[in-house]
mmCIF file of C-alpha atoms in Angstrom:
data_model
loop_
_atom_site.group_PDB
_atom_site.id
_atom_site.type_symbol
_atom_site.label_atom_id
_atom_site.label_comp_id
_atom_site.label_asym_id
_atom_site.label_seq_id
_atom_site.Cartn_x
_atom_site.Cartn_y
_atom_site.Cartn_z
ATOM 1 C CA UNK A 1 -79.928 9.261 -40.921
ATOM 2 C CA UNK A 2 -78.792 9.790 -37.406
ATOM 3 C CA UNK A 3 -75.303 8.412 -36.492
ATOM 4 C CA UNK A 4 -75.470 5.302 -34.343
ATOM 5 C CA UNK A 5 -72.508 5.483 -31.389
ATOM 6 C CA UNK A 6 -71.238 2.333 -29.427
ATOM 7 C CA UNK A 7 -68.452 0.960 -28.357
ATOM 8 C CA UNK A 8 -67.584 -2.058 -30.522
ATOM 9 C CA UNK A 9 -68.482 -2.501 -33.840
ATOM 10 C CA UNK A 10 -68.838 -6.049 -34.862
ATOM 11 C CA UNK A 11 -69.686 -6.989 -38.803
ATOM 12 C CA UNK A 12 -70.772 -9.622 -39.503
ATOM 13 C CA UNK A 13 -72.671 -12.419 -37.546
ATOM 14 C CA UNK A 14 -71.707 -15.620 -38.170
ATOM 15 C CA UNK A 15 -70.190 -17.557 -35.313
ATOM 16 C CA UNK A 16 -66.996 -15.646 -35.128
ATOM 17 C CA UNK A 17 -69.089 -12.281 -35.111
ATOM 18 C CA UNK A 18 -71.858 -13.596 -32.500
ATOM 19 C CA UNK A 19 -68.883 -14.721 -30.590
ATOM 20 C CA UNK A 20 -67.059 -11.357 -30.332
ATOM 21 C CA UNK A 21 -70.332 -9.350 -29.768
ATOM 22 C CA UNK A 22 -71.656 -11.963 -26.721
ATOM 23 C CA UNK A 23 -67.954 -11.639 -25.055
ATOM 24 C CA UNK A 24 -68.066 -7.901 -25.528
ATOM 25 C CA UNK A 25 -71.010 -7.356 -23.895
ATOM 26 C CA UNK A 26 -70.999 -9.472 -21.355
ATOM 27 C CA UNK A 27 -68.305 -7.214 -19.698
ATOM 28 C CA UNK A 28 -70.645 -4.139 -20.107
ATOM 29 C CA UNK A 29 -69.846 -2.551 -23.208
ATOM 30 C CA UNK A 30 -72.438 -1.554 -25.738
ATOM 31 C CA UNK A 31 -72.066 -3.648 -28.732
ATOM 32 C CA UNK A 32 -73.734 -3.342 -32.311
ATOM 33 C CA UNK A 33 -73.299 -6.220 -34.836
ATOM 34 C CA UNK A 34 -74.200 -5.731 -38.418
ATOM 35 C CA UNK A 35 -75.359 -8.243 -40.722
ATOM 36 C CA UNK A 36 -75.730 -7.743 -44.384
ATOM 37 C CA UNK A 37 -78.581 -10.088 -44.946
ATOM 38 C CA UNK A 38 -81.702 -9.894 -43.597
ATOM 39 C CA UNK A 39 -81.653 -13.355 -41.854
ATOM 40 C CA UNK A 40 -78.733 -14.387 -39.778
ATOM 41 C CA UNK A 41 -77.300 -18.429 -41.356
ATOM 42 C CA UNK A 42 -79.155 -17.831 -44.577
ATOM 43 C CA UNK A 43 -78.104 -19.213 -47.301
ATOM 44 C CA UNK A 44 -76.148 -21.808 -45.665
ATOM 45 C CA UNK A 45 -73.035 -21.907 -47.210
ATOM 46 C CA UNK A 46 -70.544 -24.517 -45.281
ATOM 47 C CA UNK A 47 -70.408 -28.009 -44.960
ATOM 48 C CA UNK A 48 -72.316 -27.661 -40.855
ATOM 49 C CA UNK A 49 -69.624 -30.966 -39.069
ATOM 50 C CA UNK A 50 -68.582 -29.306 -35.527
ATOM 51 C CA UNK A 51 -66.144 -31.655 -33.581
ATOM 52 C CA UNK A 52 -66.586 -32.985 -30.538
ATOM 53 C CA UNK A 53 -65.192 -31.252 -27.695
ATOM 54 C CA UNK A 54 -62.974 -33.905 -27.198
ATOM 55 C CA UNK A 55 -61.568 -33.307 -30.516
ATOM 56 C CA UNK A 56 -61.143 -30.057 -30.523
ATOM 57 C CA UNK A 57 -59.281 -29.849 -27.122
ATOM 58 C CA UNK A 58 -57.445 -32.271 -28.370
ATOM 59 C CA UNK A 59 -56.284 -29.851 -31.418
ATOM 60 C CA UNK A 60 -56.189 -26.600 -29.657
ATOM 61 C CA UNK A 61 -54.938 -27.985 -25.839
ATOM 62 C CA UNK A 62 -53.758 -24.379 -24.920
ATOM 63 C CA UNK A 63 -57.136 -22.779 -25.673
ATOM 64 C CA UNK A 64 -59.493 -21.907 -22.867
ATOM 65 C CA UNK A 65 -63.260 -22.862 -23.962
ATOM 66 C CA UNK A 66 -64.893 -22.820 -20.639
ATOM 67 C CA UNK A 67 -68.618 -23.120 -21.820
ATOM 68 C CA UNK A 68 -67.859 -21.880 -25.298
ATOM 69 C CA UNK A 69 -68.893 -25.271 -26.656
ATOM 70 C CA UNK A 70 -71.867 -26.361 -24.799
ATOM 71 C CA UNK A 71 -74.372 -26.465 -27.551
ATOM 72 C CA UNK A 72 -78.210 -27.750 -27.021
ATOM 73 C CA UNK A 73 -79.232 -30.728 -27.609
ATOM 74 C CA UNK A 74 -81.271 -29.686 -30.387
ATOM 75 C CA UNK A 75 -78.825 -27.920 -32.429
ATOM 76 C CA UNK A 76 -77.036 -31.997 -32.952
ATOM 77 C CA UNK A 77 -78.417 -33.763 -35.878
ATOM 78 C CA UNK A 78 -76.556 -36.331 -36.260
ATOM 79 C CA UNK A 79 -73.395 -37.926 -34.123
ATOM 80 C CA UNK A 80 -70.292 -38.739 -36.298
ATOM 81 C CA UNK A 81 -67.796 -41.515 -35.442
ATOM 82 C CA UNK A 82 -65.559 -41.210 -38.134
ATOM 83 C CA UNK A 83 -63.908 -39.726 -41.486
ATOM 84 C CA UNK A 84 -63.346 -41.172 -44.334
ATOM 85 C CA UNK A 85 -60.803 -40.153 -47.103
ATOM 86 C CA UNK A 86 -61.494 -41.350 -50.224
ATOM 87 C CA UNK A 87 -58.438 -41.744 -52.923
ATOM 88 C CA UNK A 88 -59.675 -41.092 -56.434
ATOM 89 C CA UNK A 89 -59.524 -45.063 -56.988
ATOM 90 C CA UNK A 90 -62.298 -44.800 -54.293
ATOM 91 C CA UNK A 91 -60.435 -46.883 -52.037
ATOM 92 C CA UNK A 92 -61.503 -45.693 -48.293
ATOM 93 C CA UNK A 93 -59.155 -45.457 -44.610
ATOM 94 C CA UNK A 94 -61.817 -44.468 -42.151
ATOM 95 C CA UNK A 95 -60.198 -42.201 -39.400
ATOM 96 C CA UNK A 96 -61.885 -42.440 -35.890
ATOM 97 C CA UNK A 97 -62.999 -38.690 -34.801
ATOM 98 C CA UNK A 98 -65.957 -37.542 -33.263
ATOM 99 C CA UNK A 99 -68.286 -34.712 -33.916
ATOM 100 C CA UNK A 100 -71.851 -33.960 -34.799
ATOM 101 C CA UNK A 101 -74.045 -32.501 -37.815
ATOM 102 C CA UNK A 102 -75.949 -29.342 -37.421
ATOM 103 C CA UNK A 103 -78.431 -26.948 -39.316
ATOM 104 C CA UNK A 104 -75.551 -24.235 -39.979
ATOM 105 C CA UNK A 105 -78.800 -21.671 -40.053
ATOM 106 C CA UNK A 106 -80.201 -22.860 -36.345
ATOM 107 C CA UNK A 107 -76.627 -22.918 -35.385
ATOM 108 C CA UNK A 108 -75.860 -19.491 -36.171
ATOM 109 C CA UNK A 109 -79.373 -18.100 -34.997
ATOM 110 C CA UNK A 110 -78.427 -19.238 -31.561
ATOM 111 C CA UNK A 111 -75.148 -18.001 -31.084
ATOM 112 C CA UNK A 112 -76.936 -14.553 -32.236
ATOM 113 C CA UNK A 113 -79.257 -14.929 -29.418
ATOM 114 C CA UNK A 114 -76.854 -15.708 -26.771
ATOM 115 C CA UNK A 115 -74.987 -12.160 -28.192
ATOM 116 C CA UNK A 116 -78.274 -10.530 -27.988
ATOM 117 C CA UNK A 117 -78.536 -11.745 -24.532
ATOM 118 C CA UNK A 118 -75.492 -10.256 -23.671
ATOM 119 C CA UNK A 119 -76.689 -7.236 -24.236
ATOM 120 C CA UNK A 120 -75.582 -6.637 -27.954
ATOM 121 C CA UNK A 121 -77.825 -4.849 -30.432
ATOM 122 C CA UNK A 122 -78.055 -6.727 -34.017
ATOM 123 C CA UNK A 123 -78.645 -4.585 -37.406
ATOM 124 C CA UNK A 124 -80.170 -7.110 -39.877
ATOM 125 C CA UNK A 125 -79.711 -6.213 -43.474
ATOM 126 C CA UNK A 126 -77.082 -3.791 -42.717
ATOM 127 C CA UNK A 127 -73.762 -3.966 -45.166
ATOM 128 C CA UNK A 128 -70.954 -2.375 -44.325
ATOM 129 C CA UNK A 129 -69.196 -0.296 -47.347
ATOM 130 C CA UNK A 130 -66.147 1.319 -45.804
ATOM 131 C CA UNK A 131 -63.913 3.458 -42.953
ATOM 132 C CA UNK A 132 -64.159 7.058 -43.238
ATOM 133 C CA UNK A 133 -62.543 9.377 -40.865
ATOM 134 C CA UNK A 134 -63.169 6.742 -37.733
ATOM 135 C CA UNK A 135 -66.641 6.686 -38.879
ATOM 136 C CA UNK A 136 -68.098 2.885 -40.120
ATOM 137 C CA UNK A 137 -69.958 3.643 -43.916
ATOM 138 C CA UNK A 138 -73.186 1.242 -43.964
ATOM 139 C CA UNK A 139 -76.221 0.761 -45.522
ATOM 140 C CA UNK A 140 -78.310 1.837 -42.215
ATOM 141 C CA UNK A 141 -76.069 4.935 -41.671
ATOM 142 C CA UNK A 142 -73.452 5.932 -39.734
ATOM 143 C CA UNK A 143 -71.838 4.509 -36.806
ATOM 144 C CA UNK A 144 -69.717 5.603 -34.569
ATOM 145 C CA UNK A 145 -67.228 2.982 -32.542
ATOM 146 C CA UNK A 146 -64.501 2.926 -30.592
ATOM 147 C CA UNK A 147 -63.394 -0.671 -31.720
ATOM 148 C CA UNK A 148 -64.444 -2.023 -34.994
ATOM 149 C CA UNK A 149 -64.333 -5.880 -35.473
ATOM 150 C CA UNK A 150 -64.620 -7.752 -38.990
ATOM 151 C CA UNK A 151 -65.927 -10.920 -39.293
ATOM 152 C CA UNK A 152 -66.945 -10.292 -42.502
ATOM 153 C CA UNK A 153 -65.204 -13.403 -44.428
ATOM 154 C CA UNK A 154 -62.251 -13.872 -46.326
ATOM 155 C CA UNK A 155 -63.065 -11.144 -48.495
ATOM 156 C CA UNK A 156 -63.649 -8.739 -45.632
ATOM 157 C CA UNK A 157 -63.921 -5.029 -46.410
ATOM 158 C CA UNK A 158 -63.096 -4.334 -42.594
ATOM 159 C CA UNK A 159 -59.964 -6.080 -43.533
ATOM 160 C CA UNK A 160 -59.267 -3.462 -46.685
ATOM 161 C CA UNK A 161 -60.423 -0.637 -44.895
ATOM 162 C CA UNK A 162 -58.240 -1.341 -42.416
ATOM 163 C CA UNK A 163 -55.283 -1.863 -44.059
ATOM 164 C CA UNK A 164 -55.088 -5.521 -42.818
ATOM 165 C CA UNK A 165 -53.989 -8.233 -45.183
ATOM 166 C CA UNK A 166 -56.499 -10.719 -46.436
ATOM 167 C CA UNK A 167 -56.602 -14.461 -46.817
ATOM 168 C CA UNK A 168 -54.210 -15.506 -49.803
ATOM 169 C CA UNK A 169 -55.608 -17.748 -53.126
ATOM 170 C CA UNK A 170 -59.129 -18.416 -51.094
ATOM 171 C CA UNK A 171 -60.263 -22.440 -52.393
ATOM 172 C CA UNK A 172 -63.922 -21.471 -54.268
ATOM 173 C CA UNK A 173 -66.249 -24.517 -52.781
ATOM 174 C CA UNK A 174 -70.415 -24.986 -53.681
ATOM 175 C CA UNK A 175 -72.644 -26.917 -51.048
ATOM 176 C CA UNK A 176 -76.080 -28.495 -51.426
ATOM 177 C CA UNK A 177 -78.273 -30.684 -49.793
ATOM 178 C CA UNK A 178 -79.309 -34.107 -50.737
ATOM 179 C CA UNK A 179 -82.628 -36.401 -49.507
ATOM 180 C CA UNK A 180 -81.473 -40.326 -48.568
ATOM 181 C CA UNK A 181 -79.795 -42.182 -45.825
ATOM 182 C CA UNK A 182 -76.202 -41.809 -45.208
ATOM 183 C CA UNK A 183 -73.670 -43.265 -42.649
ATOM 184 C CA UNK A 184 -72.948 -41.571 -39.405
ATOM 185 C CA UNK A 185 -69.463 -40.987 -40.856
ATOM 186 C CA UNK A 186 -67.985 -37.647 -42.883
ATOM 187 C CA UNK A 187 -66.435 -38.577 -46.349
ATOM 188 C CA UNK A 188 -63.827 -36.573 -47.918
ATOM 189 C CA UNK A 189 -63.273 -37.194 -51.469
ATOM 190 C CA UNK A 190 -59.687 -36.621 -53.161
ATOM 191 C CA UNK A 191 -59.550 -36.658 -56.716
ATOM 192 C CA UNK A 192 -61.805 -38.252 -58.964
ATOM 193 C CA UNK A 193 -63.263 -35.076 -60.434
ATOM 194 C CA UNK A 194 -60.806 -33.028 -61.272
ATOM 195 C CA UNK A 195 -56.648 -32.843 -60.588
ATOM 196 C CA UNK A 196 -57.054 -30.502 -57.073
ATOM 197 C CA UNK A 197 -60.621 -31.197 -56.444
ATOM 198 C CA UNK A 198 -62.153 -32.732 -53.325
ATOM 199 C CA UNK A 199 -65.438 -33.200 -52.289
ATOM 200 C CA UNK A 200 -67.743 -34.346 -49.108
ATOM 201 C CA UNK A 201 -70.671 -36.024 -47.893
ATOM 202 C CA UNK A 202 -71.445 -34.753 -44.468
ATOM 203 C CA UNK A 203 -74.806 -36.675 -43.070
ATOM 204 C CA UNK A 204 -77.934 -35.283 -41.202
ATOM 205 C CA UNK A 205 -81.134 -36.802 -40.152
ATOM 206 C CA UNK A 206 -82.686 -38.239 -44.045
ATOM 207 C CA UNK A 207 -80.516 -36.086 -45.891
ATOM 208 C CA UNK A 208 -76.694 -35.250 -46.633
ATOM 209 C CA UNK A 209 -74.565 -32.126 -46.952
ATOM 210 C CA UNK A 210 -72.764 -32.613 -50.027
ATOM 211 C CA UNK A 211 -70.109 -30.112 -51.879
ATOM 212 C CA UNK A 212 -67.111 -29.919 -53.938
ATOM 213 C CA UNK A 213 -64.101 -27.676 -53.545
ATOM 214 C CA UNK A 214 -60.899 -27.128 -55.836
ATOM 215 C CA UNK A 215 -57.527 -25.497 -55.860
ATOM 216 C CA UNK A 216 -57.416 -23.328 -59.373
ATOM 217 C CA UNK A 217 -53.798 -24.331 -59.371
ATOM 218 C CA UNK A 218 -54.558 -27.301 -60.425
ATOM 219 C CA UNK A 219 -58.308 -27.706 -61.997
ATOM 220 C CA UNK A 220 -59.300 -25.871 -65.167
ATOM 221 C CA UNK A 221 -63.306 -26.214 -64.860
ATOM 222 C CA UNK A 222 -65.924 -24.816 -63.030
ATOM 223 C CA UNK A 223 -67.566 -25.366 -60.171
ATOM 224 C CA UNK A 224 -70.503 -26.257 -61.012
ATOM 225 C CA UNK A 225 -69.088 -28.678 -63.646
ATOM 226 C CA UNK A 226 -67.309 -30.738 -60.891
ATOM 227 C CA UNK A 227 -70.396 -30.361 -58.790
ATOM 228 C CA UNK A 228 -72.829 -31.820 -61.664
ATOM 229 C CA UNK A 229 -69.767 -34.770 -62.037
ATOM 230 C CA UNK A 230 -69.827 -34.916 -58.085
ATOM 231 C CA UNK A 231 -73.850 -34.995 -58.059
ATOM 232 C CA UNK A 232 -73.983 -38.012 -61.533
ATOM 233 C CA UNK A 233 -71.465 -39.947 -59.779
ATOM 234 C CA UNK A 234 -72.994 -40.850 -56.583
ATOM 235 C CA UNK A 235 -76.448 -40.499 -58.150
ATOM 236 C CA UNK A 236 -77.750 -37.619 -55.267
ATOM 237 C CA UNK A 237 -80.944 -36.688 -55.307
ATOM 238 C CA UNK A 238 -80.437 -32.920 -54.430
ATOM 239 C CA UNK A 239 -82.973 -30.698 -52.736
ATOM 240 C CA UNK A 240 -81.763 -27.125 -52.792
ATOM 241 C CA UNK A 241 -80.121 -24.780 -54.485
ATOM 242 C CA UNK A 242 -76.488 -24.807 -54.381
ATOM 243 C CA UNK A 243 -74.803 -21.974 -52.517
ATOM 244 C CA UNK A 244 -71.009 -20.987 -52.871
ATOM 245 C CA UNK A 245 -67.806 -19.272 -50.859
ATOM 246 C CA UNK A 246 -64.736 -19.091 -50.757
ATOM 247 C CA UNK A 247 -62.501 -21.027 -47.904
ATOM 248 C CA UNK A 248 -59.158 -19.336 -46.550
ATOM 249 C CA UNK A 249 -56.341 -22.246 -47.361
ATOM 250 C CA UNK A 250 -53.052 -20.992 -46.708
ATOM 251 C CA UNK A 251 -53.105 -20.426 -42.944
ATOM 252 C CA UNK A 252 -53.862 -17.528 -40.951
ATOM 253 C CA UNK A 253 -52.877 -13.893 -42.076
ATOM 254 C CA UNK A 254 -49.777 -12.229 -40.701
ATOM 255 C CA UNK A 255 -51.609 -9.534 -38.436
ATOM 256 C CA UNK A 256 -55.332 -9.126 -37.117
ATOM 257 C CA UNK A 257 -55.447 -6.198 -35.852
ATOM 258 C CA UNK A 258 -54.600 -2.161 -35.826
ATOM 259 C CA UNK A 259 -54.783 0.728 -32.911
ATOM 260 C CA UNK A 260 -58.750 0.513 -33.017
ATOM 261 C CA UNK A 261 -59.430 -2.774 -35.080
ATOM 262 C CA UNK A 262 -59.331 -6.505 -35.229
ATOM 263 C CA UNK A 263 -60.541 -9.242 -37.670
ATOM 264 C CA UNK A 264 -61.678 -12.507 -36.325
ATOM 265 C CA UNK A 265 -62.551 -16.263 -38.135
ATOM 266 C CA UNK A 266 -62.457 -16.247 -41.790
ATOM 267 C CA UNK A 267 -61.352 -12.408 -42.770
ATOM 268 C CA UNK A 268 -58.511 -13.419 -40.370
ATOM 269 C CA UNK A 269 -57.810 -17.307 -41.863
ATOM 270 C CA UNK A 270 -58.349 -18.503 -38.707
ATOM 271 C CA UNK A 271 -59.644 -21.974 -41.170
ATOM 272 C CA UNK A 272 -57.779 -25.685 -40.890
ATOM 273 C CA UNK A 273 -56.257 -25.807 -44.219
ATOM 274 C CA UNK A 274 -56.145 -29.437 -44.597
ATOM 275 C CA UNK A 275 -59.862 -29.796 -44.253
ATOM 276 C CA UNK A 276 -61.878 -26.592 -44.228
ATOM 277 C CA UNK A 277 -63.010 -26.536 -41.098
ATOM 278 C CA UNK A 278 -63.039 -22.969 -39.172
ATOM 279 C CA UNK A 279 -66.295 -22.877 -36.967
ATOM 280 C CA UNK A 280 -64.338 -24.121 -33.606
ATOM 281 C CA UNK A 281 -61.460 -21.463 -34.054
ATOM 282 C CA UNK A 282 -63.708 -18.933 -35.670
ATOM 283 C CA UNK A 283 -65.628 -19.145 -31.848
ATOM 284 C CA UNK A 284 -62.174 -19.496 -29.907
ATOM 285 C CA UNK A 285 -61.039 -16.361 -31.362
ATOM 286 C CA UNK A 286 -63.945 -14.804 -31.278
ATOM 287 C CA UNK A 287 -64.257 -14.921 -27.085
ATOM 288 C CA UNK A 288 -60.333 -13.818 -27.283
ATOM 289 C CA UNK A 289 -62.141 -10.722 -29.547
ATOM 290 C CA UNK A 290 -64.982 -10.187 -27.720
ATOM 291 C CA UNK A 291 -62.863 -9.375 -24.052
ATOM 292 C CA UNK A 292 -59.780 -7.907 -25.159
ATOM 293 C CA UNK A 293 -62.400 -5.670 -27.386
ATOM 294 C CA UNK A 294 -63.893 -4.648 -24.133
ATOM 295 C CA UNK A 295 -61.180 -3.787 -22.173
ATOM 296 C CA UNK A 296 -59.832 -1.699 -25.104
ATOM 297 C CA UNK A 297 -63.026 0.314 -24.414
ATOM 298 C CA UNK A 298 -62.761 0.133 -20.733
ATOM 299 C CA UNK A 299 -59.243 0.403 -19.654
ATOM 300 C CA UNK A 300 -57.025 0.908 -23.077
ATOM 301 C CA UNK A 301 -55.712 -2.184 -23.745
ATOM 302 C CA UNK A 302 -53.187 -2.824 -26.263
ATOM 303 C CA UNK A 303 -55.426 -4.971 -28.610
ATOM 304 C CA UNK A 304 -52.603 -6.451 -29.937
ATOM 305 C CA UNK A 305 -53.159 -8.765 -26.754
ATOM 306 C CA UNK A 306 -55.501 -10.274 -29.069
ATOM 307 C CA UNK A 307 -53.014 -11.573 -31.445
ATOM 308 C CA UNK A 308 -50.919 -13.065 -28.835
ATOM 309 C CA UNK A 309 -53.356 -14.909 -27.295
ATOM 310 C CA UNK A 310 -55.504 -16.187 -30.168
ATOM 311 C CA UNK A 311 -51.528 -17.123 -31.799
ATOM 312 C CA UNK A 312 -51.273 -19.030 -27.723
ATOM 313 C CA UNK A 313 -54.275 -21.034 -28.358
ATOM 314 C CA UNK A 314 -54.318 -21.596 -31.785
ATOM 315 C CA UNK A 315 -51.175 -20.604 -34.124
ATOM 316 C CA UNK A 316 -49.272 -23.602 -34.210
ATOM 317 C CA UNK A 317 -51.590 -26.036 -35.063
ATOM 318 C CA UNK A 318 -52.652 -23.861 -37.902
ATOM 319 C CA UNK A 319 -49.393 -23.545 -39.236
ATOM 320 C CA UNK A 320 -48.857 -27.441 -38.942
ATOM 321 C CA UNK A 321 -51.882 -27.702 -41.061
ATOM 322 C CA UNK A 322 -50.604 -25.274 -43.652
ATOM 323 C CA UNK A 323 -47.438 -26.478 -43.839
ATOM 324 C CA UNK A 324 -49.869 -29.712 -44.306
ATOM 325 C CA UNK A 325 -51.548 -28.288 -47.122
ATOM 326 C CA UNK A 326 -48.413 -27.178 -49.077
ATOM 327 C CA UNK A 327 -46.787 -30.287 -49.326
ATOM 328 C CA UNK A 328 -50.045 -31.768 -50.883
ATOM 329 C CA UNK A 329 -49.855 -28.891 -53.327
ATOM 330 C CA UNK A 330 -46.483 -29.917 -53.911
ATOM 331 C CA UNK A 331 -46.747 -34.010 -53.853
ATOM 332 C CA UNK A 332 -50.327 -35.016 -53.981
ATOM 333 C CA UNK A 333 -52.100 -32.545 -56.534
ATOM 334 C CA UNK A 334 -51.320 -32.210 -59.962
ATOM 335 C CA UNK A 335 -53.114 -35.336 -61.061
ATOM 336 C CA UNK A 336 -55.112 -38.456 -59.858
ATOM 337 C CA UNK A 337 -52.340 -40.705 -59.810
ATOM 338 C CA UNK A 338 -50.084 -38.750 -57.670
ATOM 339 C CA UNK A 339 -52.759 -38.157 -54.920
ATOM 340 C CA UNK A 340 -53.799 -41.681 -54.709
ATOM 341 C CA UNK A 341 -49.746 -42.617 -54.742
ATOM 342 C CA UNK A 342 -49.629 -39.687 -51.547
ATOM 343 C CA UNK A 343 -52.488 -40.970 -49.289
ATOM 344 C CA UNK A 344 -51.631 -44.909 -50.140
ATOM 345 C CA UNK A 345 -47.567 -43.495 -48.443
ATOM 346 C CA UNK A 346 -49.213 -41.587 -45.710
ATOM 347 C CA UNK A 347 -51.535 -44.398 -45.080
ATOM 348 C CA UNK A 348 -54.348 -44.372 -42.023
ATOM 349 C CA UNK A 349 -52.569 -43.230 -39.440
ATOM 350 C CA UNK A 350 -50.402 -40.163 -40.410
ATOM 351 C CA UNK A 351 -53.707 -39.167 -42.213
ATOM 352 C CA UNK A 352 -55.472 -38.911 -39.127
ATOM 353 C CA UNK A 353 -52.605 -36.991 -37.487
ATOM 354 C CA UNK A 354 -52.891 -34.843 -40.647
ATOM 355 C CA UNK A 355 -56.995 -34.187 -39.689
ATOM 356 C CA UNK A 356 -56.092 -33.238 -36.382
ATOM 357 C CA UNK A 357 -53.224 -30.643 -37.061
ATOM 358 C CA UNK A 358 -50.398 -32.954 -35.592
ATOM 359 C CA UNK A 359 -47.133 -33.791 -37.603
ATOM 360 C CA UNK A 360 -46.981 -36.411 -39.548
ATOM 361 C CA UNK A 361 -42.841 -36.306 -39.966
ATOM 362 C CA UNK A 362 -40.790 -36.812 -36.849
#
């Protein structure tokens, strides 16, 4: 096979990928992103609730979104006006926040576009194996680059190639789909299955996203066994095949990037670890990506810019969330009585401050 040269490298092409490769290119760079499957968003494998702007400004004030977030119309299946957390006596607190539903696989398939717009060249069904010698391994040959990006999870292989570190004790989760008529509201589960367990209904037009996630701390079972428990309980009927991942829990990882290299959304923990969520910040970081990857190229610049300004938009709030996420580790898991005994002290509203990566302790 002929080796492919460009300028940046991008693998993977979910929305942290597609974000990096449209930013890239729009400043005149050539751009290749790899995918390893042969359709971009398939299998969906997330829980598909985007905040509202609002929201997420409201999280991330110092970030600079611009049009980042300007989704179509069509892309919104249903509006949300609220979570709510669920103790394991199935008492509920619904928290006001606002957000929508989407088709994760749509979703994905557009920000691809707007990449390919740009100017970026996608390789479906391409999987990257490893570095050698500045040269990207993949399944479709060789390529050349002059930056290489990885966006390719929370197990990324950019990551290990790279000598980057990885996100630490990764929660395994399992989504599905389910047929019926649900609230306009996302509920979060804590308990009730399994010591360390949560779980969610997130609600489209006639149907549901519905999972279960767990720490292994704390839960001894599988998956699928708290996801069959999950599924009896609330008698879903369930219209696809469960997919699974893994979600980055502990925070972001200590560095993101190298002399030539960066990772970006998942492979770089860029994930709330209080409640999963990582397709805002994976698409804030991404644009940070995408132009400091492009003026590496152009006029050498230190891409360790890229560190300091995704850690300016995003870092703290992250770390309030992780800090979060430890304590519940500490106080709330373990067992159902001790998480219902934690959300029932935390009560409504320093759960909501909790959600939004704000601290709940003076």
């Amino acid at each position: 096979m002929e080796t492919i040269k460009t300028d940046v490298l991008v693998v993977g092409a979910g929305p942290a990928g597609s974000v990096t490769a449209r930013y890239a290119a729009s400043k005149g760079v050539r751009v290749t992103m790899i995918e390893r499957r042969p359709e971009i968003g398939m299998p969906v494998r997330c829980g598909e609730f985007m905040p509202s702007y609002e929201e997420i400004k409201g999280m991330f004030p110092n970030a600079e979104m611009n049009d980042l977030f300007d989704i179509p119309e069509n892309l919104r299946q249903r509006d949300i006006n609220a979570i709510r957390l669920v103790d394991p006596k199935m008492k509920a607190a619904d928290i006001p926040f606002t957000g929508y539903t989407t088709d994760r696989d749509r979703f994905d398939k557009y920000l691809a576009s707007l990449a390919e717009e740009a100017g970026a060249e996608i390789i479906r069904g391409c999987a990257f194996s490893r570095i050698a010698n500045g040269i990207a391994k993949t399944s479709a040959g060789d390529i050349e680059y002059k930056v290489i990006v990885g966006a390719d999870g929370p197990g990324s292989r950019v990551s290990r190639s790279l000598g980057l570190p990885r996100p630490e004790q990764p929660y395994p989760a399992v989504t599905a789909q389910a047929r019926g008529d649900f609230d306009p509201v996302v509920v979060m589960f804590f308990g009730g299955i399994a010591p360390g367990a949560y779980s969610w209904i997130i609600p489209k037009r006639g149907q549901a996203n519905i999972g279960v996630g767990f720490s292994p701390k704390f839960a001894s079972g599988t998956l699928t066994e708290y996801f069959d428990k999950f599924v009896k309980k609330h008698n879903f009927d369930v219209m696809s095949r469960t997919e699974g991942k893994y979600v980055p829990s502990q925070g972001p990882v200590r560095r993101t990037f190298t002399d030539n290299g960066m990772t970006v959304g998942d492979a770089a923990g860029h994930v709330i670890s209080v409640n999963g969520g990582g397709i805002p910040l994976a698409m804030i970081a991404g644009s940070i990506c995408g132009s400091v990857a492009a003026d590496r190229v152009l006029n050498g610049r230190s891409l360790e810019d890229y560190q300091n300004e995704w850690h300016r938009a995003m870092l703290r709030p992250l770390r309030i969330a992780a800090r979060g996420k430890k304590m519940a580790d500490v106080f709330a898991f373990g067992s159902d009585l001790r998480t219902g005994i934690c959300m029932k002290v935390l009560g409504k509203r320093r759960m909501g401050k909790l959600i939004r990566c704000k601290r709940i302790f003076p």
